[in-house]
Amino acid sequence: MNRNSPRRDFLKTLVMAGCGAGLASRRAAWAAPRLSPVRFADITSRAGIHFVHYTGGFGKKYLPETMGSGCAFIDYDNDGNPDVLLINGADFPGHRTRRVTMKLYRNHGNGTFSDVTAKAGLNVEMYGMGVAVGDYDNDGWDDLYVTGLGEARLFHNDHGRFSDVTKQAGVNNTGFGASAAWLDYDKDGQLDLFVCNYVKWSEKGDIYCSLDGHHKSYCTPEAYPGDSCRLFRNLGGGRFEDVTRKAGIFDPTGKNLGVAIVDYDQDGWPDIAVSNDTQPNKLYRNNHNGTFTEQAVQAGIAFSEDGIARGAMGIDASDFDASGYPSLAIGNFSNQMLGLYHNEKNRFFIDIAPSSAVGRASLLSLSFGLFFFDYDLDGWEDLFVANGHIEPDINRIQPQVAYAELPLVFHNQGHDRFQEVGRELGFTRRLVARGAAYADINNDGAPDILLTTNGGPAYLFENIGGNSNQAIRIKTVGTRSNRDGIGAVVRVKTASGSHAQTVHSGSSYCSQSELTLTFGLGNEQAVEEAEIVWPSGHRDLLNNLRARSTYTVEEGGKILARRPFRP
């Protein structure tokens, strides 16, 4: 579809006519002026995080070397402080030179972290790629699923120490695993598992590709056959069943990198959006009977505006304009710009990036991890994008494209308008970024950022000044629903307006942000009403919640804890 097509303009006019005035008034009410400039400070070294991603490369330029890896925030010891997990690569078989593992850093709550990998049982060697966090057995302790090259691992959390239960659980994935997400697709109160697979690659089947005709380069995915995502249904008792074919997910043409769980049609059932690299994106609509129907073409997210299947990497969903329906952001290859698919409320999306600052600023970037978050707590979710090319020599062939690239941050100005403010916030270093996640690491109410780079260090950025506005945080604890409350929709209402978020696993690229939700309130001091719609269908209403606190809410409406933000 041409970006100036009459159909697009007509649809956009209808949307603006229906909600433009409301959005403008809510924007004015919610957006308090920032009392001090927000910036993100690199505190990695000071925090005690010393990690360098290992690709296993030894001069052959194998495809997996340039694709990894992700990161996660997980409160593995249930002390209320989000800890840091960094996924790592490994040597290729037959080329062993060293032993490396993923790293788990415990958050001490005072701005410092310590390496507890061995103590926690995670000093496991594997060629890791992605990670998803969720309490699959509802015992109150979050578990880990780590994808990788040729294998995956399910780690059960036994009160702060993890054990590998992959075999007995039946969730091994032998493809080239990428992103993963926990969801309760059949609403039985138990978390199921969705796993993305990239392409069918092996060392023996590696293909020679070249950008200049003289030197080997990393192949694009067109060189390799695709693979199917997999869906594992939780049977209870620590066991899963592979229902990929039975559920209608099987598709061997996919080159799947990112997954977002999103109820795009607001029917109360989780749907699944998958970003595909050089293949059409997928949107699996939940049929409420254990099966899905793929609807990406009909919904308008399969291709770019001009009908091209782009090189899609990371993905996230958010109701960024408070319309009541979640939209999608998808990171794409360089010279393709981001996709910002606005939900038109009729099971159809329109990509508004080409006519916005989002498209213009991201055109030359190759975008991997991305997520929506409200960094300045003004009540409107902004967009962070981690960028980095896959080919170190790309600048010799395309002078306008760089290998290391700047992160981008798009400030949500309301009314579908965004402004790129990355440099202003302190992101001035070019990185070969891959995974990205957010969490409030220091209990000040403002979200901080974790970032991984390919073959380089991880970075932890502290949000300074974001908490000059008010906020409230909500952690969900299911009873009839899954223990984490994944899939619960939380709506908060103040005198100025309302906003909704969904507790979700997955999103970004191979990464996992914290499960606790942060709602920016601008200058509002309290939430008049918070409504939680649980996956079970139960609804809770909470009244008069004070700002500057994290509330732990159990299904049934009981507030288990209130933790004030630090001054």
Tab-separated table of N, CA and C in Angstrom, residues 188-285:
chain	number	residue	atom	x	y	z
A	188	ASP	N	-6.574	-22.081	31.167
A	188	ASP	CA	-6.804	-23.122	32.162
A	188	ASP	C	-6.038	-22.862	33.452
A	189	GLY	N	-5.398	-21.683	33.548
A	189	GLY	CA	-4.668	-21.331	34.751
A	189	GLY	C	-3.229	-21.797	34.777
A	190	GLN	N	-2.755	-22.384	33.671
A	190	GLN	CA	-1.382	-22.872	33.595
A	190	GLN	C	-0.694	-22.262	32.378
A	191	LEU	N	0.550	-21.834	32.579
A	191	LEU	CA	1.273	-21.173	31.497
A	191	LEU	C	1.758	-22.159	30.443
A	192	ASP	N	1.449	-21.849	29.201
A	192	ASP	CA	1.930	-22.588	28.048
A	192	ASP	C	3.138	-21.851	27.477
A	193	LEU	N	3.816	-22.451	26.517
A	193	LEU	CA	5.082	-21.907	26.025
A	193	LEU	C	5.102	-21.829	24.512
A	194	PHE	N	5.431	-20.638	23.992
A	194	PHE	CA	5.570	-20.423	22.551
A	194	PHE	C	7.042	-20.137	22.252
A	195	VAL	N	7.595	-20.842	21.251
A	195	VAL	CA	9.023	-20.732	20.934
A	195	VAL	C	9.204	-20.414	19.458
A	196	CYS	N	9.980	-19.371	19.174
A	196	CYS	CA	10.319	-19.018	17.792
A	196	CYS	C	11.551	-19.792	17.338
A	197	ASN	N	11.521	-20.274	16.100
A	197	ASN	CA	12.698	-20.841	15.460
A	197	ASN	C	13.044	-20.014	14.233
A	198	TYR	N	14.343	-19.795	14.030
A	198	TYR	CA	14.804	-18.897	12.957
A	198	TYR	C	14.893	-19.645	11.627
A	199	VAL	N	16.031	-20.224	11.318
A	199	VAL	CA	16.208	-20.952	10.062
A	199	VAL	C	16.859	-22.296	10.353
A	200	LYS	N	16.840	-23.182	9.374
A	200	LYS	CA	17.526	-24.471	9.493
A	200	LYS	C	18.989	-24.265	9.112
A	201	TRP	N	19.829	-24.139	10.128
A	201	TRP	CA	21.263	-23.920	9.911
A	201	TRP	C	22.050	-24.979	10.660
A	202	SER	N	23.134	-25.422	10.048
A	202	SER	CA	24.085	-26.304	10.717
A	202	SER	C	25.482	-25.951	10.219
A	203	GLU	N	26.469	-26.295	11.008
A	203	GLU	CA	27.851	-26.020	10.603
A	203	GLU	C	28.174	-26.733	9.292
A	204	LYS	N	27.716	-27.954	9.169
A	204	LYS	CA	27.964	-28.725	7.951
A	204	LYS	C	27.257	-28.099	6.753
A	205	GLY	N	26.062	-27.524	6.972
A	205	GLY	CA	25.289	-26.956	5.876
A	205	GLY	C	25.486	-25.469	5.679
A	206	ASP	N	26.526	-24.899	6.303
A	206	ASP	CA	26.768	-23.462	6.178
A	206	ASP	C	27.021	-23.084	4.724
A	207	ILE	N	26.464	-21.951	4.303
A	207	ILE	CA	26.546	-21.491	2.911
A	207	ILE	C	27.476	-20.289	2.813
A	208	TYR	N	28.261	-20.262	1.751
A	208	TYR	CA	29.177	-19.134	1.520
A	208	TYR	C	28.409	-17.977	0.884
A	209	CYS	N	28.479	-16.819	1.518
A	209	CYS	CA	27.882	-15.596	0.977
A	209	CYS	C	28.937	-14.504	0.989
A	210	SER	N	28.785	-13.525	0.088
A	210	SER	CA	29.763	-12.443	0.025
A	210	SER	C	29.080	-11.147	-0.379
A	211	LEU	N	29.449	-10.061	0.291
A	211	LEU	CA	28.934	-8.749	-0.072
A	211	LEU	C	29.680	-8.152	-1.253
A	212	ASP	N	31.007	-8.433	-1.324
A	212	ASP	CA	31.834	-7.796	-2.357
A	212	ASP	C	32.371	-8.760	-3.394
A	213	GLY	N	32.031	-10.042	-3.278
A	213	GLY	CA	32.504	-11.016	-4.248
A	213	GLY	C	33.880	-11.572	-3.943
A	214	HIS	N	34.497	-11.109	-2.863
A	214	HIS	CA	35.861	-11.541	-2.531
A	214	HIS	C	35.981	-12.094	-1.114
A	215	HIS	N	35.191	-11.566	-0.178
A	215	HIS	CA	35.301	-11.970	1.216
A	215	HIS	C	33.972	-12.537	1.710
A	216	LYS	N	34.067	-13.551	2.583
A	216	LYS	CA	32.837	-14.128	3.116
A	216	LYS	C	32.145	-13.131	4.042
A	217	SER	N	30.838	-13.076	3.954
A	217	SER	CA	30.012	-12.261	4.843
A	217	SER	C	28.951	-13.156	5.458
A	218	TYR	N	28.234	-12.616	6.432
A	218	TYR	CA	27.129	-13.369	7.018
A	218	TYR	C	25.970	-13.405	6.028
A	219	CYS	N	25.447	-14.597	5.809
A	219	CYS	CA	24.324	-14.742	4.877
A	219	CYS	C	23.055	-14.152	5.487
A	220	THR	N	22.199	-13.635	4.639
A	220	THR	CA	20.856	-13.271	5.068
A	220	THR	C	20.014	-14.543	5.111
A	221	PRO	N	18.881	-14.534	5.775
A	221	PRO	CA	18.111	-15.770	5.945
A	221	PRO	C	17.562	-16.355	4.651
A	222	GLU	N	17.555	-15.565	3.568
A	222	GLU	CA	17.088	-16.134	2.293
A	222	GLU	C	17.909	-17.341	1.863
A	223	ALA	N	19.148	-17.431	2.374
A	223	ALA	CA	20.039	-18.520	1.961
A	223	ALA	C	19.654	-19.863	2.577
A	224	TYR	N	18.796	-19.840	3.611
A	224	TYR	CA	18.498	-21.065	4.348
A	224	TYR	C	17.000	-21.343	4.387
A	225	PRO	N	16.625	-22.624	4.494
A	225	PRO	CA	15.203	-22.952	4.645
A	225	PRO	C	14.670	-22.416	5.963
A	226	GLY	N	13.382	-22.150	6.000
A	226	GLY	CA	12.749	-21.680	7.214
A	226	GLY	C	12.458	-22.811	8.184
A	227	ASP	N	11.809	-22.464	9.284
A	227	ASP	CA	11.451	-23.449	10.299
A	227	ASP	C	10.174	-22.963	10.979
A	228	SER	N	9.522	-23.855	11.679
A	228	SER	CA	8.267	-23.512	12.330
A	228	SER	C	8.484	-23.104	13.780
A	229	CYS	N	7.655	-22.182	14.253
A	229	CYS	CA	7.545	-21.952	15.689
A	229	CYS	C	6.937	-23.204	16.329
A	230	ARG	N	7.038	-23.278	17.647
A	230	ARG	CA	6.447	-24.412	18.358
A	230	ARG	C	5.621	-23.911	19.536
A	231	LEU	N	4.529	-24.617	19.798
A	231	LEU	CA	3.661	-24.305	20.919
A	231	LEU	C	3.569	-25.524	21.824
A	232	PHE	N	3.909	-25.337	23.095
A	232	PHE	CA	3.854	-26.409	24.081
A	232	PHE	C	2.734	-26.108	25.074
A	233	ARG	N	1.783	-27.026	25.188
A	233	ARG	CA	0.673	-26.866	26.127
A	233	ARG	C	1.048	-27.467	27.481
A	234	ASN	N	0.801	-26.702	28.525
A	234	ASN	CA	1.082	-27.135	29.893
A	234	ASN	C	0.016	-28.127	30.344
A	235	LEU	N	0.444	-29.357	30.632
A	235	LEU	CA	-0.481	-30.405	31.063
A	235	LEU	C	-0.615	-30.476	32.569
A	236	GLY	N	0.194	-29.693	33.290
A	236	GLY	CA	0.234	-29.792	34.740
A	236	GLY	C	1.222	-30.862	35.166
A	237	GLY	N	1.585	-30.850	36.428
A	237	GLY	CA	2.515	-31.854	36.927
A	237	GLY	C	3.902	-31.740	36.337
A	238	GLY	N	4.247	-30.574	35.794
A	238	GLY	CA	5.576	-30.381	35.233
A	238	GLY	C	5.750	-30.928	33.837
A	239	ARG	N	4.652	-31.293	33.170
A	239	ARG	CA	4.743	-31.879	31.828
A	239	ARG	C	4.060	-30.987	30.800
A	240	PHE	N	4.589	-31.023	29.556
A	240	PHE	CA	4.050	-30.263	28.439
A	240	PHE	C	3.825	-31.186	27.246
A	241	GLU	N	2.920	-30.753	26.371
A	241	GLU	CA	2.632	-31.472	25.129
A	241	GLU	C	2.885	-30.533	23.956
A	242	ASP	N	3.593	-31.017	22.934
A	242	ASP	CA	3.814	-30.236	21.725
A	242	ASP	C	2.528	-30.249	20.897
A	243	VAL	N	1.853	-29.087	20.832
A	243	VAL	CA	0.573	-29.001	20.122
A	243	VAL	C	0.704	-28.115	18.882
A	244	THR	N	1.911	-27.966	18.382
A	244	THR	CA	2.165	-27.056	17.264
A	244	THR	C	1.240	-27.322	16.089
A	245	ARG	N	1.163	-28.549	15.658
A	245	ARG	CA	0.317	-28.875	14.504
A	245	ARG	C	-1.166	-28.827	14.876
A	246	LYS	N	-1.493	-29.416	16.001
A	246	LYS	CA	-2.898	-29.494	16.420
A	246	LYS	C	-3.501	-28.107	16.623
A	247	ALA	N	-2.684	-27.156	17.070
A	247	ALA	CA	-3.183	-25.813	17.341
A	247	ALA	C	-3.178	-24.918	16.107
A	248	GLY	N	-2.638	-25.386	14.981
A	248	GLY	CA	-2.627	-24.587	13.757
A	248	GLY	C	-1.464	-23.619	13.669
A	249	ILE	N	-0.380	-23.885	14.413
A	249	ILE	CA	0.784	-23.008	14.420
A	249	ILE	C	1.836	-23.445	13.402
A	250	PHE	N	1.861	-24.695	13.038
A	250	PHE	CA	2.942	-25.243	12.202
A	250	PHE	C	3.048	-24.515	10.868
A	251	ASP	N	4.242	-24.024	10.580
A	251	ASP	CA	4.522	-23.330	9.326
A	251	ASP	C	6.025	-23.381	9.066
A	252	PRO	N	6.490	-24.305	8.226
A	252	PRO	CA	7.930	-24.481	8.004
A	252	PRO	C	8.571	-23.387	7.156
A	253	THR	N	7.779	-22.428	6.689
A	253	THR	CA	8.350	-21.341	5.883
A	253	THR	C	8.813	-20.174	6.740
A	254	GLY	N	8.459	-20.159	8.014
A	254	GLY	CA	8.771	-19.028	8.867
A	254	GLY	C	10.257	-18.878	9.147
A	255	LYS	N	10.682	-17.652	9.338
A	255	LYS	CA	12.045	-17.327	9.781
A	255	LYS	C	11.876	-16.379	10.964
A	256	ASN	N	11.463	-17.001	12.064
A	256	ASN	CA	10.840	-16.312	13.184
A	256	ASN	C	11.875	-15.823	14.187
A	257	LEU	N	11.798	-14.533	14.554
A	257	LEU	CA	12.755	-13.976	15.501
A	257	LEU	C	12.111	-13.384	16.749
A	258	GLY	N	10.938	-12.795	16.630
A	258	GLY	CA	10.322	-12.132	17.782
A	258	GLY	C	8.877	-12.547	17.958
A	259	VAL	N	8.400	-12.499	19.218
A	259	VAL	CA	7.002	-12.838	19.485
A	259	VAL	C	6.439	-11.886	20.521
A	260	ALA	N	5.208	-11.424	20.264
A	260	ALA	CA	4.459	-10.598	21.217
A	260	ALA	C	3.095	-11.232	21.428
A	261	ILE	N	2.715	-11.400	22.677
A	261	ILE	CA	1.388	-11.907	22.999
A	261	ILE	C	0.472	-10.698	23.107
A	262	VAL	N	-0.576	-10.656	22.281
A	262	VAL	CA	-1.389	-9.450	22.177
A	262	VAL	C	-2.834	-9.831	21.860
A	263	ASP	N	-3.759	-9.360	22.655
A	263	ASP	CA	-5.187	-9.552	22.363
A	263	ASP	C	-5.612	-8.419	21.431
A	264	TYR	N	-5.292	-8.582	20.154
A	264	TYR	CA	-5.437	-7.460	19.217
A	264	TYR	C	-6.885	-7.129	18.920
A	265	ASP	N	-7.802	-8.097	19.073
A	265	ASP	CA	-9.215	-7.838	18.783
A	265	ASP	C	-10.043	-7.657	20.057
A	266	GLN	N	-9.373	-7.650	21.210
A	266	GLN	CA	-10.019	-7.376	22.493
A	266	GLN	C	-11.218	-8.290	22.762
A	267	ASP	N	-11.025	-9.584	22.476
A	267	ASP	CA	-12.088	-10.547	22.783
A	267	ASP	C	-11.808	-11.315	24.068
A	268	GLY	N	-10.714	-10.925	24.774
A	268	GLY	CA	-10.395	-11.557	26.043
A	268	GLY	C	-9.523	-12.788	25.942
A	269	TRP	N	-9.058	-13.128	24.736
A	269	TRP	CA	-8.212	-14.309	24.534
A	269	TRP	C	-6.885	-13.867	23.911
A	270	PRO	N	-5.752	-14.417	24.388
A	270	PRO	CA	-4.444	-13.977	23.875
A	270	PRO	C	-4.164	-14.486	22.472
A	271	ASP	N	-3.812	-13.560	21.595
A	271	ASP	CA	-3.371	-13.880	20.250
A	271	ASP	C	-1.841	-13.779	20.205
A	272	ILE	N	-1.235	-14.206	19.098
A	272	ILE	CA	0.218	-14.290	19.014
A	272	ILE	C	0.703	-13.611	17.743
A	273	ALA	N	1.530	-12.571	17.887
A	273	ALA	CA	2.137	-11.885	16.743
A	273	ALA	C	3.605	-12.272	16.668
A	274	VAL	N	4.065	-12.643	15.468
A	274	VAL	CA	5.432	-13.117	15.269
A	274	VAL	C	6.102	-12.296	14.177
A	275	SER	N	7.285	-11.755	14.487
A	275	SER	CA	8.055	-11.015	13.484
A	275	SER	C	8.967	-11.975	12.737
A	276	ASN	N	8.948	-11.885	11.414
A	276	ASN	CA	9.677	-12.796	10.540
A	276	ASN	C	10.730	-12.050	9.724
A	277	ASP	N	11.885	-12.659	9.603
A	277	ASP	CA	13.013	-12.062	8.879
A	277	ASP	C	12.964	-12.491	7.417
A	278	THR	N	12.538	-11.584	6.553
A	278	THR	CA	12.401	-11.745	5.081
A	278	THR	C	11.213	-12.610	4.691
A	279	GLN	N	10.397	-13.020	5.635
A	279	GLN	CA	9.141	-13.708	5.368
A	279	GLN	C	8.005	-12.867	5.961
A	280	PRO	N	6.776	-13.058	5.493
A	280	PRO	CA	5.672	-12.280	6.059
A	280	PRO	C	5.544	-12.501	7.567
A	281	ASN	N	5.297	-11.417	8.305
A	281	ASN	CA	4.997	-11.553	9.724
A	281	ASN	C	3.722	-12.375	9.901
A	282	LYS	N	3.561	-12.932	11.094
A	282	LYS	CA	2.407	-13.785	11.371
A	282	LYS	C	1.567	-13.196	12.506
A	283	LEU	N	0.268	-13.447	12.442
A	283	LEU	CA	-0.641	-13.062	13.510
A	283	LEU	C	-1.627	-14.206	13.708
A	284	TYR	N	-1.439	-14.932	14.794
A	284	TYR	CA	-2.269	-16.100	15.066
A	284	TYR	C	-3.426	-15.692	15.979
A	285	ARG	N	-4.625	-15.693	15.423
A	285	ARG	CA	-5.822	-15.315	16.180
A	285	ARG	C	-6.337	-16.519	16.947
